[in-house]
C-alpha positions in Angstrom: 11.8 -23.7 -18.5 14.1 -22.9 -21.6 17.5 -23.3 -21.9 19.8 -21.2 -24.5 22.0 -23.4 -27.1 24.1 -20.3 -28.1 26.4 -19.2 -25.5 26.6 -15.7 -26.8 22.6 -15.1 -26.4 21.5 -12.8 -24.0 18.2 -14.1 -23.7 17.7 -17.3 -21.3 19.2 -20.3 -20.7 23.0 -21.0 -20.3 25.3 -18.3 -21.3 28.7 -20.6 -21.0 31.2 -21.7 -23.9 30.4 -25.4 -24.3 32.5 -27.4 -22.6 31.3 -30.7 -24.0 32.4 -32.1 -27.1 29.7 -30.8 -29.8 28.9 -34.4 -31.2 27.2 -35.6 -27.7 25.3 -32.3 -27.4 23.8 -32.2 -31.0 23.0 -35.7 -30.9 21.1 -35.1 -27.7 19.4 -31.7 -29.3 18.5 -33.8 -32.9 16.7 -36.8 -30.9 14.7 -34.5 -28.6 13.6 -32.4 -31.5 13.0 -35.4 -33.5 10.8 -36.8 -31.0 9.4 -33.7 -30.3 8.1 -32.5 -33.2 7.0 -35.9 -34.2 4.6 -36.0 -31.2 3.5 -32.6 -31.8 2.4 -33.5 -35.1 0.8 -36.5 -34.0 -1.3 -35.1 -31.2 -2.4 -31.9 -33.0 -3.5 -34.1 -36.2 -5.2 -36.8 -34.2 -7.0 -34.3 -31.7 -10.7 -34.0 -32.1 -10.7 -30.2 -33.4 -14.4 -30.3 -34.6 -15.9 -30.8 -31.2 -13.5 -27.9 -29.5 -16.0 -24.9 -30.8 -19.1 -26.1 -29.9 -20.2 -26.2 -26.1 -19.7 -23.8 -23.1 -15.9 -24.1 -23.0 -15.0 -21.9 -26.3 -14.5 -18.8 -24.5 -13.0 -20.4 -21.5 -10.4 -21.9 -23.6 -9.5 -18.7 -25.9 -8.9 -16.8 -22.2 -6.4 -19.7 -21.9 -4.7 -19.7 -25.0 -4.4 -15.7 -24.5 -3.0 -16.4 -21.0 -0.3 -19.1 -22.5 0.8 -16.8 -25.1 1.1 -13.8 -22.7 2.9 -15.7 -20.0 5.4 -17.3 -22.4 6.5 -14.1 -24.2 6.7 -12.3 -20.7 9.2 -14.6 -18.7 11.0 -13.4 -15.6 14.6 -13.7 -16.1 16.5 -15.5 -13.3 20.1 -14.9 -13.2 21.6 -18.0 -10.7 24.3 -17.9 -8.3 26.9 -19.7 -10.8 26.1 -16.9 -13.6 23.7 -19.0 -15.7 20.3 -17.3 -16.2 17.2 -19.3 -16.9 13.5 -17.8 -17.9 10.4 -18.8 -15.9 7.2 -18.3 -17.9 3.7 -17.8 -16.4 1.9 -19.9 -19.3 2.7 -23.3 -17.1 -0.8 -23.3 -14.9 -2.6 -22.2 -18.2 -1.3 -25.0 -20.3 -2.2 -27.6 -17.5 -5.4 -26.1 -17.6 -5.7 -26.4 -21.4 -4.4 -29.9 -21.1 -7.5 -31.1 -19.2 -10.1 -28.9 -20.4 -9.5 -28.4 -24.3 -7.4 -31.6 -24.8 -3.6 -32.4 -25.6 -3.5 -31.1 -29.1 -4.7 -27.5 -28.3 -2.2 -27.3 -25.4 0.6 -28.4 -27.4 -0.4 -26.5 -30.2 -0.7 -23.4 -28.3 2.5 -24.0 -26.5 4.4 -24.4 -29.6 3.1 -21.4 -31.0 3.8 -19.4 -27.9 7.5 -20.7 -27.4 8.2 -20.0 -31.2 6.9 -16.4 -30.7 8.8 -15.9 -27.6 12.0 -17.1 -29.5 11.1 -14.8 -32.2 11.0 -12.0 -30.2 14.2 -12.6 -28.6 15.9 -13.5 -31.9 16.9 -17.0 -31.0 18.3 -19.4 -33.3 16.2 -21.8 -35.1 18.3 -24.7 -33.4 17.4 -23.4 -30.1 13.7 -22.7 -30.9 12.9 -26.0 -32.6 14.2 -27.6 -29.2 12.5 -25.7 -26.6 9.2 -26.2 -28.8 10.1 -29.8 -29.1 10.9 -30.2 -25.1 7.6 -28.1 -24.3 5.6 -30.8 -26.6 7.3 -34.1 -24.7 6.5 -32.4 -21.6 2.9 -31.9 -22.5 2.3 -35.1 -23.9 3.7 -37.1 -20.6 1.6 -34.5 -18.4 -1.8 -35.4 -20.7 -0.5 -39.3 -20.5 -0.4 -39.7 -16.6 -3.6 -37.2 -15.9 -5.7 -39.7 -18.7 -4.2 -42.8 -17.2 -5.4 -41.6 -13.3 -8.2 -39.8 -14.1 -9.7 -42.6 -16.5 -10.4 -40.3 -19.4 -9.3 -41.0 -23.1 -5.7 -39.3 -24.2 -7.7 -37.8 -26.9 -10.9 -36.5 -25.7 -13.2 -33.8 -26.4 -13.4 -30.5 -24.1 -14.7 -31.4 -21.1 -15.1 -29.7 -17.6 -12.9 -30.8 -15.0 -14.4 -31.2 -11.3 -12.9 -31.3 -7.9 -12.5 -35.1 -8.2 -10.0 -34.5 -11.0 -7.5 -32.4 -9.2 -5.3 -35.2 -7.8 -4.5 -36.6 -11.5 -4.2 -33.1 -12.7 -1.6 -32.1 -10.2 0.2 -35.5 -10.9 0.0 -34.6 -14.7 1.5 -31.1 -14.0 4.4 -32.9 -11.7 5.1 -35.0 -14.7 4.9 -32.3 -17.5 7.2 -30.0 -15.3 9.8 -32.8 -14.3 10.0 -33.9 -18.1 10.6 -30.2 -18.9 13.4 -30.3 -16.1 15.1 -33.2 -17.2 15.4 -32.2 -20.9 16.7 -28.9 -20.2 19.2 -30.4 -17.4 20.6 -32.6 -20.2 21.6 -29.7 -22.2 22.8 -27.8 -19.3 24.5 -31.2 -18.3 26.5 -31.4 -21.7 27.4 -27.7 -22.1 28.6 -27.4 -18.4 30.0 -30.9 -18.0 28.2 -31.4 -14.5 26.2 -34.4 -13.9 22.3 -34.6 -14.9 21.5 -35.3 -11.1 23.2 -31.9 -10.4 21.3 -29.6 -12.8 18.1 -31.2 -11.8 18.7 -31.0 -8.3 19.6 -26.9 -8.6 16.4 -26.9 -10.8 14.7 -28.6 -7.9 16.0 -26.4 -5.2 15.5 -22.8 -7.0 12.2 -23.2 -8.5 10.3 -25.9 -6.5 8.1 -23.1 -4.7 7.0 -21.4 -7.4 6.1 -24.5 -9.3 3.8 -25.5 -6.8 2.2 -22.4 -6.7 1.9 -22.7 -10.2 0.6 -25.9 -10.5 -2.0 -25.2 -8.0 -3.4 -22.0 -10.0 -3.3 -24.5 -13.0 -5.6 -26.9 -11.2 -7.7 -24.1 -9.8 -8.1 -22.8 -13.5 -9.1 -26.3 -15.0 -12.2 -26.3 -12.4 -13.3 -22.8 -12.5 -13.0 -23.1 -16.6 -16.8 -23.9 -16.6 -17.4 -20.6 -14.7 -16.1 -18.4 -17.1 -13.6 -15.8 -18.4 -14.6 -13.8 -15.3 -13.5 -16.7 -12.9 -10.3 -17.4 -14.9 -9.2 -13.6 -14.8 -8.9 -13.8 -11.0 -6.0 -16.1 -11.4 -3.8 -13.4 -12.6 -2.5 -11.9 -9.6 -1.4 -15.1 -7.6 0.1 -16.0 -11.1 2.0 -12.2 -10.8 2.8 -12.9 -7.5 4.4 -16.3 -7.8 6.5 -14.7 -10.7 7.7 -11.5 -8.8 8.6 -13.9 -5.6 10.8 -16.4 -7.9 12.6 -13.1 -9.6 13.2 -11.8 -5.9 14.4 -14.8 -4.7 16.8 -15.3 -7.5 18.0 -11.4 -7.3 19.0 -11.8 -3.3 20.6 -15.3 -4.0 23.0 -13.7 -6.6 23.4 -10.6 -4.9 24.4 -12.4 -1.6 27.6 -13.8 -3.6 28.2 -11.3 -5.8 29.4 -7.6 -5.7 27.1 -4.9 -6.2 29.3 -2.6 -8.5 31.5 -5.3 -10.4 28.9 -8.3 -10.9 31.6 -10.5 -9.7 31.9 -13.0 -7.0 32.6 -11.5 -3.5 35.0 -12.5 -1.1 33.2 -15.2 0.6 33.7 -17.1 -2.8 37.3 -16.9 -2.9 37.5 -19.0 0.8 
């Protein structure tokens, strides 16, 4: 999930004029960006890259890396009832699988590259791109911390196969990853729109819960079957695509129910 910091942007995020004073928003973005970049640099440099290229998980890791990039640069744009537009990418399940199979450094670095590629493709500002990359990094670090604590594995670990017994900790890590993402993005939306943080988070929870449950489930399956090779992982493309089509259709129908089809304006039901 990403947020737009430029009210004139047409690609994702909040597209309203800034209603909050610029100082709190700028401070929030700066703090998140600083923490995110610092965390990203730390996990990249502290991860054991020499072990990544040894063993049977090299090609599954390569497949997951490609899937993350494709999923990030080809998101679904979700117009909401209030006129705001969010983007939902298909990268989440494959990032979750990378986080468990290949380690936090690989997952964070690949997500950062994919996020920047998507921002460049959509000509987003440097400030917005830095925030998006940073909040993704913090989300992945939180997800790995929860998974490592519950599964009893080191935070920095070599590539390992994931067993069915690890699915509980992995899903918990995925929930933490998505929750941190939601809260960080909702913080910007809250400052921009002057609505409470709780309202923003609850709106995301209501709109995207079902889709994210499906994506987390796919991510858990991807992590478990990664050791079976690329062929097994390729079978997960269909459910990921279906989840995104479902999310796009749900958002479209929700907006159509409250807006005129020709003008795009709120219908009469919104006036009473």
